[in-house]
Each structure stands twice: as C-alpha cells, then as structure tokens.
C-alpha cells in the first residue's frame, strides 16, 4: 500500500502517479513566462527567451537557446508558448526517475510504513547507505525537503526533490 497525502498524487491500479510540478510551481512558470513575453503575444521568441535566461543567471549561447527552442517548440512555430514550456519542464522532471523507482526508494526509508519519512528514518537511511552527513546538514536537508513544514517528508516532497536535484 502507498500512503500519499498530497492531493496532487493519485493511485491508478497499483501505480502511483505524481505530477512533476505542483500547482504553485506551474503558476510560477506562467508568471515567469508572462514577465518576459514583452509583446504579450502569448509566445516567447528567441530574443525574449535570451532575455529571460540571462536574467535568471543561466549562461547559454544563442545557438544553445536556438536548440532549446527547437526541442520545446512542439508546433514548430518558431516560438515557445507557455504550455510548451511547462510541458517540456514536466517531461524533463518525469524522465529522471520512474514512479516505481521513487516508490521503492521511499518505502526503503519509510520503515514504519506510515506514509512519510521522519528525520530519524532519514538519518537511518543515510547511515545504512554510508553517506557521511553531519547532524546539522541532516536537519538542514530535512527542513529543505519538508516543504509544508509538517515535520515529515511525504512521498510527493521526496519525489519532487529527487526529480529536481538528481
């Protein structure tokens, strides 16, 4: 059994589906998109994309960004609309780990099968894996992953951090 507490996660048969981005992250992407859509066309051209990427502190050549646009531009319009951007980012995040791999890793850490990982369970997993992490770093990591600050790491929080940071 899988105990998923985030309402964005749902179970289909025996497979748990977890969206790569939550509603807040999608909303933030749309806001970012609109900020750099200087002509309010609903699409980013290459110049707008370059401005956005540069302002985000990403170092990329014009050719890199042309290649990125080609990969993201599903309808081959020569521009990127917000849906194409969100869809592309979700696809990248989904490709890092399968749901089965995430469930297996989560279940290894969730020793008491309560549907969440405690700080003690995380500490035990790190010791078992022989990962040298100080107590302070462990607490910091736990707090960063525990996005809703309930004192536990849910499957959604766990999968999101692995999808975005690995």
Short mmCIF file of C-alpha atoms in Angstrom, two decimals:
data_model
loop_
_atom_site.label_atom_id
_atom_site.label_comp_id
_atom_site.label_asym_id
_atom_site.label_seq_id
_atom_site.Cartn_x
_atom_site.Cartn_y
_atom_site.Cartn_z
CA UNK A 1 0.00 0.00 0.00
CA UNK A 2 1.14 3.52 -0.71
CA UNK A 3 0.09 6.34 1.53
CA UNK A 4 0.16 9.57 -0.39
CA UNK A 5 -1.04 12.65 1.46
CA UNK A 6 -0.69 15.32 -1.23
CA UNK A 7 -3.92 15.74 -3.17
CA UNK A 8 -1.96 16.13 -6.41
CA UNK A 9 -0.91 12.49 -6.16
CA UNK A 10 -3.33 9.75 -7.04
CA UNK A 11 -3.40 6.00 -7.44
CA UNK A 12 -4.30 4.19 -10.65
CA UNK A 13 -4.46 0.45 -10.11
CA UNK A 14 -1.15 -0.27 -8.43
CA UNK A 15 0.72 2.65 -9.99
CA UNK A 16 1.03 5.93 -8.12
CA UNK A 17 1.08 8.97 -10.38
CA UNK A 18 2.82 12.10 -9.11
CA UNK A 19 2.83 15.21 -11.26
CA UNK A 20 6.34 16.58 -11.72
CA UNK A 21 5.18 20.11 -10.89
CA UNK A 22 2.62 21.19 -8.33
CA UNK A 23 0.06 23.96 -8.97
CA UNK A 24 2.22 26.63 -7.32
CA UNK A 25 5.24 25.71 -9.47
CA UNK A 26 3.13 25.76 -12.65
CA UNK A 27 1.70 29.15 -11.65
CA UNK A 28 5.24 30.46 -11.05
CA UNK A 29 6.30 29.24 -14.51
CA UNK A 30 3.33 31.02 -16.10
CA UNK A 31 4.18 34.23 -14.21
CA UNK A 32 7.81 33.99 -15.33
CA UNK A 33 6.67 33.40 -18.89
CA UNK A 34 4.34 36.41 -18.86
CA UNK A 35 7.07 38.63 -17.38
CA UNK A 36 9.31 38.05 -20.40
CA UNK A 37 6.55 37.96 -23.03
CA UNK A 38 7.27 41.62 -23.81
CA UNK A 39 4.76 41.92 -26.67
CA UNK A 40 2.01 40.00 -24.79
CA UNK A 41 1.68 37.60 -27.73
CA UNK A 42 1.44 34.53 -25.50
CA UNK A 43 4.68 33.29 -27.02
CA UNK A 44 8.39 33.82 -26.41
CA UNK A 45 10.60 34.50 -29.39
CA UNK A 46 14.33 33.89 -29.31
CA UNK A 47 15.14 37.44 -28.12
CA UNK A 48 12.64 37.17 -25.26
CA UNK A 49 14.00 33.75 -24.32
CA UNK A 50 17.57 35.11 -24.29
CA UNK A 51 16.50 37.96 -22.00
CA UNK A 52 14.70 35.55 -19.64
CA UNK A 53 17.60 33.10 -19.46
CA UNK A 54 20.18 35.87 -18.94
CA UNK A 55 18.10 37.45 -16.16
CA UNK A 56 17.83 34.05 -14.46
CA UNK A 57 21.63 33.87 -14.42
CA UNK A 58 21.89 30.97 -16.84
CA UNK A 59 24.89 31.07 -19.14
CA UNK A 60 23.94 29.88 -22.61
CA UNK A 61 24.98 30.76 -26.13
CA UNK A 62 22.49 31.90 -28.75
CA UNK A 63 22.96 28.56 -30.51
CA UNK A 64 22.21 26.71 -27.25
CA UNK A 65 18.98 28.65 -26.90
CA UNK A 66 18.03 28.04 -30.54
CA UNK A 67 18.49 24.31 -29.90
CA UNK A 68 16.44 24.60 -26.72
CA UNK A 69 13.65 26.35 -28.63
CA UNK A 70 13.69 23.63 -31.27
CA UNK A 71 13.30 20.98 -28.56
CA UNK A 72 10.49 22.81 -26.75
CA UNK A 73 8.57 24.18 -29.75
CA UNK A 74 6.13 21.30 -30.32
CA UNK A 75 4.12 23.03 -33.04
CA UNK A 76 7.28 24.25 -34.80
CA UNK A 77 6.01 27.82 -34.86
CA UNK A 78 9.45 29.29 -34.16
CA UNK A 79 8.27 30.50 -30.74
CA UNK A 80 7.51 28.88 -27.38
CA UNK A 81 4.11 29.25 -25.78
CA UNK A 82 3.61 28.80 -22.04
CA UNK A 83 2.02 25.37 -22.43
CA UNK A 84 5.02 24.12 -24.41
CA UNK A 85 7.42 25.38 -21.74
CA UNK A 86 5.51 23.82 -18.81
CA UNK A 87 5.05 20.57 -20.75
CA UNK A 88 8.77 20.39 -21.56
CA UNK A 89 9.86 21.03 -17.96
CA UNK A 90 7.43 18.40 -16.64
CA UNK A 91 8.76 15.90 -19.18
CA UNK A 92 12.36 16.53 -18.11
CA UNK A 93 11.46 16.12 -14.45
CA UNK A 94 9.42 12.96 -15.11
CA UNK A 95 12.29 11.34 -17.03
CA UNK A 96 14.74 11.33 -14.12
CA UNK A 97 13.13 8.53 -12.11
CA UNK A 98 10.25 6.21 -12.77
CA UNK A 99 7.43 6.18 -10.26
CA UNK A 100 8.36 2.59 -9.37
CA UNK A 101 11.94 3.62 -8.57
CA UNK A 102 10.73 6.50 -6.42
CA UNK A 103 8.23 4.30 -4.58
CA UNK A 104 10.89 1.67 -3.89
CA UNK A 105 13.35 4.25 -2.54
CA UNK A 106 10.65 5.93 -0.44
CA UNK A 107 9.47 2.62 1.02
CA UNK A 108 13.05 1.71 1.97
CA UNK A 109 13.25 4.84 4.09
CA UNK A 110 9.67 4.73 5.45
CA UNK A 111 10.47 1.93 7.88
CA UNK A 112 7.25 2.18 9.91
CA UNK A 113 5.07 2.38 6.75
CA UNK A 114 3.20 5.43 7.99
CA UNK A 115 3.37 7.10 4.58
CA UNK A 116 6.07 9.63 5.43
CA UNK A 117 9.75 9.78 6.33
CA UNK A 118 10.79 11.13 9.70
CA UNK A 119 14.12 12.74 10.50
CA UNK A 120 15.14 9.54 12.32
CA UNK A 121 14.25 7.40 9.30
CA UNK A 122 16.25 9.70 7.02
CA UNK A 123 19.20 9.55 9.43
CA UNK A 124 18.99 5.73 9.47
CA UNK A 125 18.89 5.57 5.68
CA UNK A 126 21.95 7.81 5.41
CA UNK A 127 23.83 5.64 7.91
CA UNK A 128 22.84 2.44 6.06
CA UNK A 129 23.99 3.96 2.76
CA UNK A 130 27.21 5.09 4.48
CA UNK A 131 26.63 8.71 3.49
CA UNK A 132 28.70 10.97 5.72
CA UNK A 133 26.39 13.83 6.65
CA UNK A 134 26.68 15.90 9.81
CA UNK A 135 23.70 16.26 12.17
CA UNK A 136 23.40 19.93 11.21
CA UNK A 137 23.46 19.17 7.49
CA UNK A 138 20.92 16.38 8.01
CA UNK A 139 18.50 18.72 9.77
CA UNK A 140 19.02 21.38 7.10
CA UNK A 141 18.36 18.87 4.32
CA UNK A 142 15.25 17.59 6.08
CA UNK A 143 13.85 21.11 6.50
CA UNK A 144 14.50 21.93 2.83
CA UNK A 145 12.71 18.79 1.63
CA UNK A 146 9.80 19.16 4.10
CA UNK A 147 8.18 21.94 2.08
CA UNK A 148 4.89 22.03 4.00
CA UNK A 149 6.80 22.11 7.33
CA UNK A 150 4.74 19.33 8.95
CA UNK A 151 7.81 17.56 10.36
CA UNK A 152 7.61 14.69 7.86
CA UNK A 153 8.71 14.11 4.29
CA UNK A 154 5.75 12.99 2.17
CA UNK A 155 6.13 10.90 -0.95
CA UNK A 156 5.41 13.99 -3.05
CA UNK A 157 8.11 16.03 -1.30
CA UNK A 158 10.53 13.11 -1.59
CA UNK A 159 9.88 12.54 -5.29
CA UNK A 160 10.00 16.24 -6.14
CA UNK A 161 13.43 16.73 -4.56
CA UNK A 162 14.84 13.70 -6.37
CA UNK A 163 13.35 14.74 -9.68
CA UNK A 164 14.68 18.28 -9.46
CA UNK A 165 18.08 17.78 -7.84
CA UNK A 166 19.44 14.50 -9.22
#
